[in-house]
PDB file of N, CA and C in Angstrom:
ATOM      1  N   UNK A  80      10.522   1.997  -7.077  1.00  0.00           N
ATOM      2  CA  UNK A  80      10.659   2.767  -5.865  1.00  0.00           C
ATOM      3  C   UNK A  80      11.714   3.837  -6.076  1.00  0.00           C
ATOM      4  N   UNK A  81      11.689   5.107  -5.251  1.00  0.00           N
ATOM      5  CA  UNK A  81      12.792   5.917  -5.260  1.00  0.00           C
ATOM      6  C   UNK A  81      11.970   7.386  -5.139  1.00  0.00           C
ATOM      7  N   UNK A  82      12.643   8.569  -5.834  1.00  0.00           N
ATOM      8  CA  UNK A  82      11.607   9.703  -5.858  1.00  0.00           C
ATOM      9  C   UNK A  82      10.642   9.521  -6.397  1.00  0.00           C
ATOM     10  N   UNK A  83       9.648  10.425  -6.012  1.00  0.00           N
ATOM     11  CA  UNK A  83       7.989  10.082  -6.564  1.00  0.00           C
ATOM     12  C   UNK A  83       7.364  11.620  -6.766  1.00  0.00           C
ATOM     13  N   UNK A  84       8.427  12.856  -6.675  1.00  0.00           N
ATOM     14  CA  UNK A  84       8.016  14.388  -6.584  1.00  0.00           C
ATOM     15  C   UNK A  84       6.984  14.699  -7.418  1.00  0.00           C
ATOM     16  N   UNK A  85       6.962  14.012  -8.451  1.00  0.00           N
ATOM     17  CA  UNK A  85       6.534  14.164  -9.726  1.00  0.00           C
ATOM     18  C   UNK A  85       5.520  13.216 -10.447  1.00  0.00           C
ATOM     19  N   UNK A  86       5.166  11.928  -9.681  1.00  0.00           N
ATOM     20  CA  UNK A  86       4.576  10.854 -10.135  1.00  0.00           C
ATOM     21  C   UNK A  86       5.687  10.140 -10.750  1.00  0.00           C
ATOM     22  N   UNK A  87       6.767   9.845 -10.964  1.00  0.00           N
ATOM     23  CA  UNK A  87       7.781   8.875 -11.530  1.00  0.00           C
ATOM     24  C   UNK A  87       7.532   7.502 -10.852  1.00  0.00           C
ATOM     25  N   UNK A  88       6.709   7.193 -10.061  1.00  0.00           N
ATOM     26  CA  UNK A  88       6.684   5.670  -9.495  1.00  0.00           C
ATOM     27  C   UNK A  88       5.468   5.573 -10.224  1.00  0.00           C
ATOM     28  N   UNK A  89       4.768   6.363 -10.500  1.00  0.00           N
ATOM     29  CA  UNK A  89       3.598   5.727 -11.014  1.00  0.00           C
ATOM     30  C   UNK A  89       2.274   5.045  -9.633  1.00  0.00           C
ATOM     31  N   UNK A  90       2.627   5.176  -8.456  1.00  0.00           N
ATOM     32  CA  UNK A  90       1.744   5.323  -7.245  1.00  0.00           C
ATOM     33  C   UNK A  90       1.321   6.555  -6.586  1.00  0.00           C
ATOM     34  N   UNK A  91       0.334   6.613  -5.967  1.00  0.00           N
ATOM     35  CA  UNK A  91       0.484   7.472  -5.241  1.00  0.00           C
ATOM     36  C   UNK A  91       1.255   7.419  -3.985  1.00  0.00           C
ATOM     37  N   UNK A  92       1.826   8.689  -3.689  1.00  0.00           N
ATOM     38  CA  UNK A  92       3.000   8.947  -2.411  1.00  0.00           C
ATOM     39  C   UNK A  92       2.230   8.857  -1.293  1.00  0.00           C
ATOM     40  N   UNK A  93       2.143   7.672  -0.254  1.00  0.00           N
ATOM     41  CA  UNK A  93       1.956   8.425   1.278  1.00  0.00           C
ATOM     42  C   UNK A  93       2.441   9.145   1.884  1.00  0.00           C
ATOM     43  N   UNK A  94       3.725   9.335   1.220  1.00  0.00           N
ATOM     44  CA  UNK A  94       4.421  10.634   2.367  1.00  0.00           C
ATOM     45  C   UNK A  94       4.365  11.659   1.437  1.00  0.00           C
ATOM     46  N   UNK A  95       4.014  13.022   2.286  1.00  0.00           N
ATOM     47  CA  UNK A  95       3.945  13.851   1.156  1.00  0.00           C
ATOM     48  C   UNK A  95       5.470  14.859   1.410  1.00  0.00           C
ATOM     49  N   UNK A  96       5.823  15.470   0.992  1.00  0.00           N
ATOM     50  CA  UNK A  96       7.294  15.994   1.506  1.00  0.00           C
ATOM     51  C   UNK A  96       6.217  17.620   1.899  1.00  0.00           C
ATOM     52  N   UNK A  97       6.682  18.414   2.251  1.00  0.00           N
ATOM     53  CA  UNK A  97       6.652  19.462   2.657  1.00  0.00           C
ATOM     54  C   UNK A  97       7.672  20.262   2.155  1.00  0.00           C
ATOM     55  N   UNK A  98       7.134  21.304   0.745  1.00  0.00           N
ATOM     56  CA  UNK A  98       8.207  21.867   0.110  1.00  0.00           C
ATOM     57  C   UNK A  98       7.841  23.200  -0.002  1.00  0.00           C
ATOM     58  N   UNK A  99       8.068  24.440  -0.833  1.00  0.00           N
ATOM     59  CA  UNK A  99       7.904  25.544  -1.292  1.00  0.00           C
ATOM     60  C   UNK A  99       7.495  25.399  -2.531  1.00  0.00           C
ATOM     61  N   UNK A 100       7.679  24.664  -3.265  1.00  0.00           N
ATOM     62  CA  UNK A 100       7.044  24.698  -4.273  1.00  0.00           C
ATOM     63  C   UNK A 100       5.535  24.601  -4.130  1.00  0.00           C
ATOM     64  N   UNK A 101       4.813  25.164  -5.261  1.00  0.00           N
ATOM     65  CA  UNK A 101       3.259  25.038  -5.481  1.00  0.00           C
ATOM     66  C   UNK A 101       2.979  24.192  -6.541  1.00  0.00           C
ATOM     67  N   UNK A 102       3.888  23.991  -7.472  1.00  0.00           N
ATOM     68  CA  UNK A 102       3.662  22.813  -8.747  1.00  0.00           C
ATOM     69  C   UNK A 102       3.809  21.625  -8.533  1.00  0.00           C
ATOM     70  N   UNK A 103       4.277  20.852  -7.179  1.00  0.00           N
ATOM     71  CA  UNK A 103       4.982  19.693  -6.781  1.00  0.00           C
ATOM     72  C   UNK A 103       3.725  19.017  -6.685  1.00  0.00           C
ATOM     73  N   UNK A 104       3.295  18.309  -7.930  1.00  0.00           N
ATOM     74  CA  UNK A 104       2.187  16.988  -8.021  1.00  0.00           C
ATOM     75  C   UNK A 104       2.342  16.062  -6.820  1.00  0.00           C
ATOM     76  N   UNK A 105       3.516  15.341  -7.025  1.00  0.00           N
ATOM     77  CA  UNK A 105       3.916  14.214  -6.722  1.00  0.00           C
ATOM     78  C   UNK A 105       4.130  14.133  -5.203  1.00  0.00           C
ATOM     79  N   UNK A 106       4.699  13.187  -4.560  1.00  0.00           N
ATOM     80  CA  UNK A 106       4.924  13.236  -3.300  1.00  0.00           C
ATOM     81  C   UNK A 106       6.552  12.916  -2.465  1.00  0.00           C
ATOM     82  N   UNK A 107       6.134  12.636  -1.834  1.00  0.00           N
ATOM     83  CA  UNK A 107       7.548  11.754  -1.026  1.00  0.00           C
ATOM     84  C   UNK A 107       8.002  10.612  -1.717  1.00  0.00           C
ATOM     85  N   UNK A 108       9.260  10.095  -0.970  1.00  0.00           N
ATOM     86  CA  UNK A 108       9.524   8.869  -2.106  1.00  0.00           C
ATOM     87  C   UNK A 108       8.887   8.042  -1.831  1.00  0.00           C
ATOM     88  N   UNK A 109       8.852   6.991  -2.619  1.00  0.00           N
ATOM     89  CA  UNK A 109       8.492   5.415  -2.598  1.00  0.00           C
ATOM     90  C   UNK A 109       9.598   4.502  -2.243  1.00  0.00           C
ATOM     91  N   UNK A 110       9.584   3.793  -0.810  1.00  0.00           N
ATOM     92  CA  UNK A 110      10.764   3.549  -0.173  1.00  0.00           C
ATOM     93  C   UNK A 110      10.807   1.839  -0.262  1.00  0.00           C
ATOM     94  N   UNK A 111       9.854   0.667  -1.205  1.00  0.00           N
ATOM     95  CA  UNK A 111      10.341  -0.319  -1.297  1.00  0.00           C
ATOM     96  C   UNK A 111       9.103  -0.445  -2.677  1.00  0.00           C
ATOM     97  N   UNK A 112       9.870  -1.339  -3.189  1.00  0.00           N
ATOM     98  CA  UNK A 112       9.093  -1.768  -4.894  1.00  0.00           C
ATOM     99  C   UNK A 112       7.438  -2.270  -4.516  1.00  0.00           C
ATOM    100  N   UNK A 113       6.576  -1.280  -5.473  1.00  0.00           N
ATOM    101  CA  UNK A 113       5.362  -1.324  -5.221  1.00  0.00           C
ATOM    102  C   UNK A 113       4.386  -1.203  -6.479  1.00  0.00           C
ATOM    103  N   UNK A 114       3.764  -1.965  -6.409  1.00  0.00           N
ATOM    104  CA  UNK A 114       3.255  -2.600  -7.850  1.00  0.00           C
ATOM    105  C   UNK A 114       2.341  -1.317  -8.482  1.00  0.00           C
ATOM    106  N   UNK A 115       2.518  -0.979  -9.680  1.00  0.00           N
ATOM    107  CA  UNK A 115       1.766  -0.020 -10.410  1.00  0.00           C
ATOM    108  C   UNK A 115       0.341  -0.911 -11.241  1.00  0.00           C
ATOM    109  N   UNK A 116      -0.214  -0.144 -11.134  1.00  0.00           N
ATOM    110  CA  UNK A 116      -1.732  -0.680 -11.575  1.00  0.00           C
ATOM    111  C   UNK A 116      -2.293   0.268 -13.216  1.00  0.00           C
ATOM    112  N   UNK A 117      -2.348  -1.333 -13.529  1.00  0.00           N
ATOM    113  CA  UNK A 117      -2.956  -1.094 -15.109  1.00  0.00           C
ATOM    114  C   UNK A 117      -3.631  -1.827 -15.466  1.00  0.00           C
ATOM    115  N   UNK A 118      -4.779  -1.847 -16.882  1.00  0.00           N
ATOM    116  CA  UNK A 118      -5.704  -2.538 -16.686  1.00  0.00           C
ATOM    117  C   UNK A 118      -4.845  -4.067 -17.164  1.00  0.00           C
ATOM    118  N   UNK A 119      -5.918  -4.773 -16.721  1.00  0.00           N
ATOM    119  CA  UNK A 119      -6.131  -6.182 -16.911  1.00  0.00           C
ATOM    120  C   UNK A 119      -5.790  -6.940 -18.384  1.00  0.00           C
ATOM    121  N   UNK A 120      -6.216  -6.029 -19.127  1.00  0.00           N
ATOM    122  CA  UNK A 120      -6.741  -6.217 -20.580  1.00  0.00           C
ATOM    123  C   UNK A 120      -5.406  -5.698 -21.293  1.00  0.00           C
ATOM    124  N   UNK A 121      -4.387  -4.531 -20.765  1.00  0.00           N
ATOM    125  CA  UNK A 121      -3.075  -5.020 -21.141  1.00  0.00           C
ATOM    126  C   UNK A 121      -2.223  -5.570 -21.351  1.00  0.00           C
ATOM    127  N   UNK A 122      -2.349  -6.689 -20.199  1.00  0.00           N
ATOM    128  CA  UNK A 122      -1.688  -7.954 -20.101  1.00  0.00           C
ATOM    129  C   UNK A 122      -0.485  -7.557 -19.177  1.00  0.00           C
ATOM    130  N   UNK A 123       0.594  -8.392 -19.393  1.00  0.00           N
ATOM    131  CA  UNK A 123       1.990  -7.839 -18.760  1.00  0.00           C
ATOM    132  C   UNK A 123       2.795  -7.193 -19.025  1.00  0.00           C
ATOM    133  N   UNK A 124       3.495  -6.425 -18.130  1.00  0.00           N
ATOM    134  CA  UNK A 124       4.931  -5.233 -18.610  1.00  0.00           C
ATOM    135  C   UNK A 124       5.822  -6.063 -19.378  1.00  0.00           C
ATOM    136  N   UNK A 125       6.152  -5.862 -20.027  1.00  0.00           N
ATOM    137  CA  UNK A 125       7.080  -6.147 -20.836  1.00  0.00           C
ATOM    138  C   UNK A 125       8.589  -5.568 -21.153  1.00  0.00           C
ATOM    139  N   UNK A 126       8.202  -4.804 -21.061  1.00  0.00           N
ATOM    140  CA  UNK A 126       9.603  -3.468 -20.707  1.00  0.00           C
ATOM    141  C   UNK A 126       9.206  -2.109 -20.406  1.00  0.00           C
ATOM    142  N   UNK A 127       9.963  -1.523 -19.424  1.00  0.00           N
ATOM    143  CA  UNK A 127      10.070  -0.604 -19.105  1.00  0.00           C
ATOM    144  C   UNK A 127      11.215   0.451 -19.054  1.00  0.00           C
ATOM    145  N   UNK A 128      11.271   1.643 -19.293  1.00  0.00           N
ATOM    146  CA  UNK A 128      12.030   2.762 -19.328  1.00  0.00           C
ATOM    147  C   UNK A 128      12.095   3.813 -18.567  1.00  0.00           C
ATOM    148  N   UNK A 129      12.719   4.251 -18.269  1.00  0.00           N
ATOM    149  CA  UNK A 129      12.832   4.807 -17.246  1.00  0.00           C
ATOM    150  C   UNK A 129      13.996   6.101 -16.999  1.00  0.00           C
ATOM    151  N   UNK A 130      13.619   7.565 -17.226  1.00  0.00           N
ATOM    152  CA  UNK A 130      13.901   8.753 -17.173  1.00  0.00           C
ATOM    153  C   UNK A 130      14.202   9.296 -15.985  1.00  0.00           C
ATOM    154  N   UNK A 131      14.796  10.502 -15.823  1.00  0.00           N
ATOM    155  CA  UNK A 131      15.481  11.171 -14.782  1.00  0.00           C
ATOM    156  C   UNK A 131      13.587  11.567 -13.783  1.00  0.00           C
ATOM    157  N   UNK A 132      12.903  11.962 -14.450  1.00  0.00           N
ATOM    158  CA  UNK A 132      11.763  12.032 -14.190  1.00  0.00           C
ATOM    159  C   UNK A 132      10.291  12.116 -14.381  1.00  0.00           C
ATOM    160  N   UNK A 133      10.139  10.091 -15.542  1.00  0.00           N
ATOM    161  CA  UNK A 133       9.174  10.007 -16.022  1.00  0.00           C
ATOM    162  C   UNK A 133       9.521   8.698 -16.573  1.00  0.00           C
ATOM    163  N   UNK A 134       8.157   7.502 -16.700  1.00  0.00           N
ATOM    164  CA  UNK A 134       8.614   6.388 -16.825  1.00  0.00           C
ATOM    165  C   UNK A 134       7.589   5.980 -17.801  1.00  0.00           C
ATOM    166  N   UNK A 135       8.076   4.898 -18.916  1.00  0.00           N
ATOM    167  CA  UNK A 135       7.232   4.312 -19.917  1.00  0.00           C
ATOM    168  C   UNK A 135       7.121   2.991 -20.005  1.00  0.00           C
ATOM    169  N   UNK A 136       6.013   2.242 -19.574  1.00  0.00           N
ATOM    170  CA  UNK A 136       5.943   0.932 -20.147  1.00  0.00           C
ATOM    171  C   UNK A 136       5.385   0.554 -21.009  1.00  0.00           C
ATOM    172  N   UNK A 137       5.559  -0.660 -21.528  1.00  0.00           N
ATOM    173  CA  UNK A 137       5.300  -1.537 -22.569  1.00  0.00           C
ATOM    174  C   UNK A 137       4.396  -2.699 -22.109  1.00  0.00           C
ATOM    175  N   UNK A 138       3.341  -2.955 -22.851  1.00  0.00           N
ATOM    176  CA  UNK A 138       2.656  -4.071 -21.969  1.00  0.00           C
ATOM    177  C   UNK A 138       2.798  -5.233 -23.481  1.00  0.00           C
ATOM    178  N   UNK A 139       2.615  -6.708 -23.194  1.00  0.00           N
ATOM    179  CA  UNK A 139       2.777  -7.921 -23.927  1.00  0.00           C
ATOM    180  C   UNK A 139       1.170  -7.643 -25.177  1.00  0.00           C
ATOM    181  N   UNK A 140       0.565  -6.873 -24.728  1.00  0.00           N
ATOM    182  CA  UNK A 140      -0.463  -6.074 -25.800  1.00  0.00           C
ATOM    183  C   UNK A 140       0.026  -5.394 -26.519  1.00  0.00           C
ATOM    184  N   UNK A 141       0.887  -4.723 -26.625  1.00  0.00           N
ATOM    185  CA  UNK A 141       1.376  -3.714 -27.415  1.00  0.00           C
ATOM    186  C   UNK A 141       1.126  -2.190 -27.059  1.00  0.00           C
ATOM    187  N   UNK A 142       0.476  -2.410 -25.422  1.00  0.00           N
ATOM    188  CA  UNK A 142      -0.281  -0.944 -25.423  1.00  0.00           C
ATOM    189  C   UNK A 142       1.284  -0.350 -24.368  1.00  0.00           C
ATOM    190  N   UNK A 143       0.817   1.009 -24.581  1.00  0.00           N
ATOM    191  CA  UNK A 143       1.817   2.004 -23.645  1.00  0.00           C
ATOM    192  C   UNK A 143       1.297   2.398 -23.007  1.00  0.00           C
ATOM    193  N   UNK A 144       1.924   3.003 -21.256  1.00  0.00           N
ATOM    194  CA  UNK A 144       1.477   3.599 -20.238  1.00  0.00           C
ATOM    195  C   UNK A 144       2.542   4.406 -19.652  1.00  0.00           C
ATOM    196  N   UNK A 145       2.538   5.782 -19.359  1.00  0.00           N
ATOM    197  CA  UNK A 145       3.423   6.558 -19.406  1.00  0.00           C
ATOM    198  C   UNK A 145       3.101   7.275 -17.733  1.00  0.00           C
ATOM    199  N   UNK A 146       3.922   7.824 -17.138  1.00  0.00           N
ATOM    200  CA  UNK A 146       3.748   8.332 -15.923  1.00  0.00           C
ATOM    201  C   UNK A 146       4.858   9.373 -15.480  1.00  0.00           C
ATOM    202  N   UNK A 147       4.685  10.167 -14.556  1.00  0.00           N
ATOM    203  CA  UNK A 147       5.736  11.176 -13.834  1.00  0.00           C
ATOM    204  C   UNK A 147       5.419  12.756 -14.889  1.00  0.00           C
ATOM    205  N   UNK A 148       6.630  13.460 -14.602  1.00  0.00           N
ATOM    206  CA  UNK A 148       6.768  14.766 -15.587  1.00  0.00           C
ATOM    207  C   UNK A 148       6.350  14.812 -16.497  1.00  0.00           C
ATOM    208  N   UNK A 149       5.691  16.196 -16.727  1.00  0.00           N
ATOM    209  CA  UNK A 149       5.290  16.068 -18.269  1.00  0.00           C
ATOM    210  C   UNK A 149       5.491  17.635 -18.081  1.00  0.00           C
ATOM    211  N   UNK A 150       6.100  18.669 -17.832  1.00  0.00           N
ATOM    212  CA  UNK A 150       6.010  19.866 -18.049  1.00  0.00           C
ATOM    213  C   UNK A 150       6.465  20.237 -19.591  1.00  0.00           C
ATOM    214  N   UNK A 151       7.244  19.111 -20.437  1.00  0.00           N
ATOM    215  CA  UNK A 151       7.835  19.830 -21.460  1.00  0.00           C
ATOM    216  C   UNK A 151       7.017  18.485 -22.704  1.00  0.00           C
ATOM    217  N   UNK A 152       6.012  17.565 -21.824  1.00  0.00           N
ATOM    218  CA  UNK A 152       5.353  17.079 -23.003  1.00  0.00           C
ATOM    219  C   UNK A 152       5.928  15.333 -23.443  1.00  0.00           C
ATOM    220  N   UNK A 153       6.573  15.356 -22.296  1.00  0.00           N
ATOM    221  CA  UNK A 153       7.563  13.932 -22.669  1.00  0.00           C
ATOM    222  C   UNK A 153       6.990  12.959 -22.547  1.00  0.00           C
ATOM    223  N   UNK A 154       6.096  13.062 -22.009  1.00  0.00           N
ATOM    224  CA  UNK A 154       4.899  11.570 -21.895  1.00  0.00           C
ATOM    225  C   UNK A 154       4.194  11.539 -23.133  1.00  0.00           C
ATOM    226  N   UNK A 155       4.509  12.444 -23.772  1.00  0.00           N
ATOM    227  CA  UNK A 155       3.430  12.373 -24.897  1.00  0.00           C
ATOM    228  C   UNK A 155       2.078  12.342 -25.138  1.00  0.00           C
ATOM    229  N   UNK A 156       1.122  13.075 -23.856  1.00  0.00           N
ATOM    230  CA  UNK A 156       0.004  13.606 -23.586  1.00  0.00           C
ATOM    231  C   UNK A 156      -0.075  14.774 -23.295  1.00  0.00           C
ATOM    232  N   UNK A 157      -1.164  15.554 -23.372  1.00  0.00           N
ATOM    233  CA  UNK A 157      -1.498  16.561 -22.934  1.00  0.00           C
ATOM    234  C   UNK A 157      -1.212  17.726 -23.729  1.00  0.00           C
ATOM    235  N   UNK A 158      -1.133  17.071 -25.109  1.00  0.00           N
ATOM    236  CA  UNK A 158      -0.903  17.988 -26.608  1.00  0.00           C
ATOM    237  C   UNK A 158      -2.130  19.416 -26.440  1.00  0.00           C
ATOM    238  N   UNK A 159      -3.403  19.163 -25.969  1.00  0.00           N
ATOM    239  CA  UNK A 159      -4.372  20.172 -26.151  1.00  0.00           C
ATOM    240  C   UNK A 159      -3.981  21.307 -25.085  1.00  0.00           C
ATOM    241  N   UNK A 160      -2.639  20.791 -23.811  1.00  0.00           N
ATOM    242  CA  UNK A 160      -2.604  22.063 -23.175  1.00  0.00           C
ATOM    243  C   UNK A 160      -1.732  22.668 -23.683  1.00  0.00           C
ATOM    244  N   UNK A 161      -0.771  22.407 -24.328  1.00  0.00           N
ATOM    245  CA  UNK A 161       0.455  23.078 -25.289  1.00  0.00           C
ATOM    246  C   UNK A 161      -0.095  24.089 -26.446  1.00  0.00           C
ATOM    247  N   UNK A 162      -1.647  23.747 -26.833  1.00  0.00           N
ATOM    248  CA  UNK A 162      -2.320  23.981 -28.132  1.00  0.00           C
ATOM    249  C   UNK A 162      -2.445  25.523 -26.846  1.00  0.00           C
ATOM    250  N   UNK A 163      -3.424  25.340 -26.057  1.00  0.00           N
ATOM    251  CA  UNK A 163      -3.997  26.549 -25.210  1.00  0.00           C
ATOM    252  C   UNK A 163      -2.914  27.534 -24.155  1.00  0.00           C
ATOM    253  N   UNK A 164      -1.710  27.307 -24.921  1.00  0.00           N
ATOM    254  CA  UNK A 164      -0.619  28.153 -24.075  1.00  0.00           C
ATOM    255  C   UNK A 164      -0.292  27.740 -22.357  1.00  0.00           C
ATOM    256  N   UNK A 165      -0.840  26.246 -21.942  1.00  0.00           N
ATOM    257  CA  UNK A 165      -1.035  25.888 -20.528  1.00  0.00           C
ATOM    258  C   UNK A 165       0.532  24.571 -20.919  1.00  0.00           C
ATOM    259  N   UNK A 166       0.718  24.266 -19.656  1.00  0.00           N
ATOM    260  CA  UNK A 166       1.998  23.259 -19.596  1.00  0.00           C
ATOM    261  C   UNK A 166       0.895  21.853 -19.242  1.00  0.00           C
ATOM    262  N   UNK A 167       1.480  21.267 -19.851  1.00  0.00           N
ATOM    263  CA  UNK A 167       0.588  19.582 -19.498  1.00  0.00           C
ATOM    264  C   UNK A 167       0.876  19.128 -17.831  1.00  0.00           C
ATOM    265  N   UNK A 168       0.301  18.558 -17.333  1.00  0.00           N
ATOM    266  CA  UNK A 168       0.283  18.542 -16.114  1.00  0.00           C
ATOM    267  C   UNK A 168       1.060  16.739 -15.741  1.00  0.00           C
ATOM    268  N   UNK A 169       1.536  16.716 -14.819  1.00  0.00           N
ATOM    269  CA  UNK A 169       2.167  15.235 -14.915  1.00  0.00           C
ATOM    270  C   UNK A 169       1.683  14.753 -14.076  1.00  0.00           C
ATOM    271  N   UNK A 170       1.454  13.278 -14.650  1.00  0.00           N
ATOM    272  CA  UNK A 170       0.690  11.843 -14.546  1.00  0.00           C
ATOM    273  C   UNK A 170       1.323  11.077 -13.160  1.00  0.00           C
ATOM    274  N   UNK A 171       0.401  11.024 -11.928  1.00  0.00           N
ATOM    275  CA  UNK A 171       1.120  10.621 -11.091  1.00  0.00           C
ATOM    276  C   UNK A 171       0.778   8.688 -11.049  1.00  0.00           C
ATOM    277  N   UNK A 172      -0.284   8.564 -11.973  1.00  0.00           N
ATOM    278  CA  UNK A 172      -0.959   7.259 -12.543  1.00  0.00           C
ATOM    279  C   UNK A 172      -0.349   7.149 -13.232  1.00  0.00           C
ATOM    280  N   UNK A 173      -0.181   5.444 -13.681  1.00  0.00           N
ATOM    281  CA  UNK A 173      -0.067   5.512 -15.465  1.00  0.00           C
ATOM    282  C   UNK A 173      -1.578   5.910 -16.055  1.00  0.00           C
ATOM    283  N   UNK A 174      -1.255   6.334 -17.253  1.00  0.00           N
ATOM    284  CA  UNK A 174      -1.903   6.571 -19.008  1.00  0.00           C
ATOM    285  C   UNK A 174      -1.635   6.209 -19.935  1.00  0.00           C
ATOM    286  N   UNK A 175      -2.437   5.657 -20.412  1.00  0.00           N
ATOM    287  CA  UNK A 175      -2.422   5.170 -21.688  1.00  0.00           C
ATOM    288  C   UNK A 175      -2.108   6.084 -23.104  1.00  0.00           C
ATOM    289  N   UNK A 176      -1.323   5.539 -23.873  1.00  0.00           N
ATOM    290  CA  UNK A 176      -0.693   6.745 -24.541  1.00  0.00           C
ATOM    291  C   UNK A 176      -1.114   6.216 -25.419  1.00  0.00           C
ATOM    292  N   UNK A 177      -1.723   6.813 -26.578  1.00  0.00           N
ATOM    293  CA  UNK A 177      -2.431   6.392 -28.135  1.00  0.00           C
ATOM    294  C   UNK A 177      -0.795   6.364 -28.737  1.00  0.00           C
ATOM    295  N   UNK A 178      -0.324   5.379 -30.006  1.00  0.00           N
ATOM    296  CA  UNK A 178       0.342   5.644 -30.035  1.00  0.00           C
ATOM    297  C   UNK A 178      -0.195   5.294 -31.880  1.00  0.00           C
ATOM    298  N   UNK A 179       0.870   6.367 -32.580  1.00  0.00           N
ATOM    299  CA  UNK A 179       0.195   6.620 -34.143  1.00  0.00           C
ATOM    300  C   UNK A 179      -0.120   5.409 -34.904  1.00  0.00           C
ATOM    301  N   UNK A 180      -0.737   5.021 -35.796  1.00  0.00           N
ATOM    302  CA  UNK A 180      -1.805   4.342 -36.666  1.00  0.00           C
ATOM    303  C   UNK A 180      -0.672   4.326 -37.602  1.00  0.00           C
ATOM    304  N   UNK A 181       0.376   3.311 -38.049  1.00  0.00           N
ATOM    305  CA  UNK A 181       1.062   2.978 -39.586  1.00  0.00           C
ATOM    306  C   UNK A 181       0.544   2.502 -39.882  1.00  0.00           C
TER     307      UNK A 181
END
């Protein structure tokens, strides 16, 4: 719970704030702890991290799910809009983040 401007809760916002901005994904805050949804087949969080505005978990699978800001790429998706001169757009869901093949 807390700000959500950006997708950093990883829910969607019922409240939406009313701002000037035109880039503002995200919404109002998230005002008590509210369960984020991932698949089944991940299993459980395991750890989580958590940024000024963008959050990463860890599931008992080994898989990652990343959410909130991504204007500068920090989720580590959205490499093909960086390729086409566009800013990656941020994840107000989690996503699943491929993570490299050793």
């Amino acid at each position: 719970f807390g700000a959500n401007d950006v997708g950093q809760c990883g829910v969607p916002s019922e409240t939406h704030k009313d701002d000037e901005e035109d880039d503002d994904e995200g919404g109002g805050p998230v005002l008590s702890p509210t369960p984020v949804r991932i698949p089944n087949s991940a299993g459980k969080v395991t750890k989580v991290s958590a940024g000024y505005a963008h959050t990463v978990l860890t599931t008992e699978s080994g898989k990652v799910f990343v959410f909130g800001q991504n204007d500068n790429g920090q989720l580590g998706v959205g490499g093909e809009s960086f390729k086409k001169g566009e800013d990656p757009e941020a994840q107000t869901t989690p996503i699943e983040t491929p993570l490299p093949q050793t």
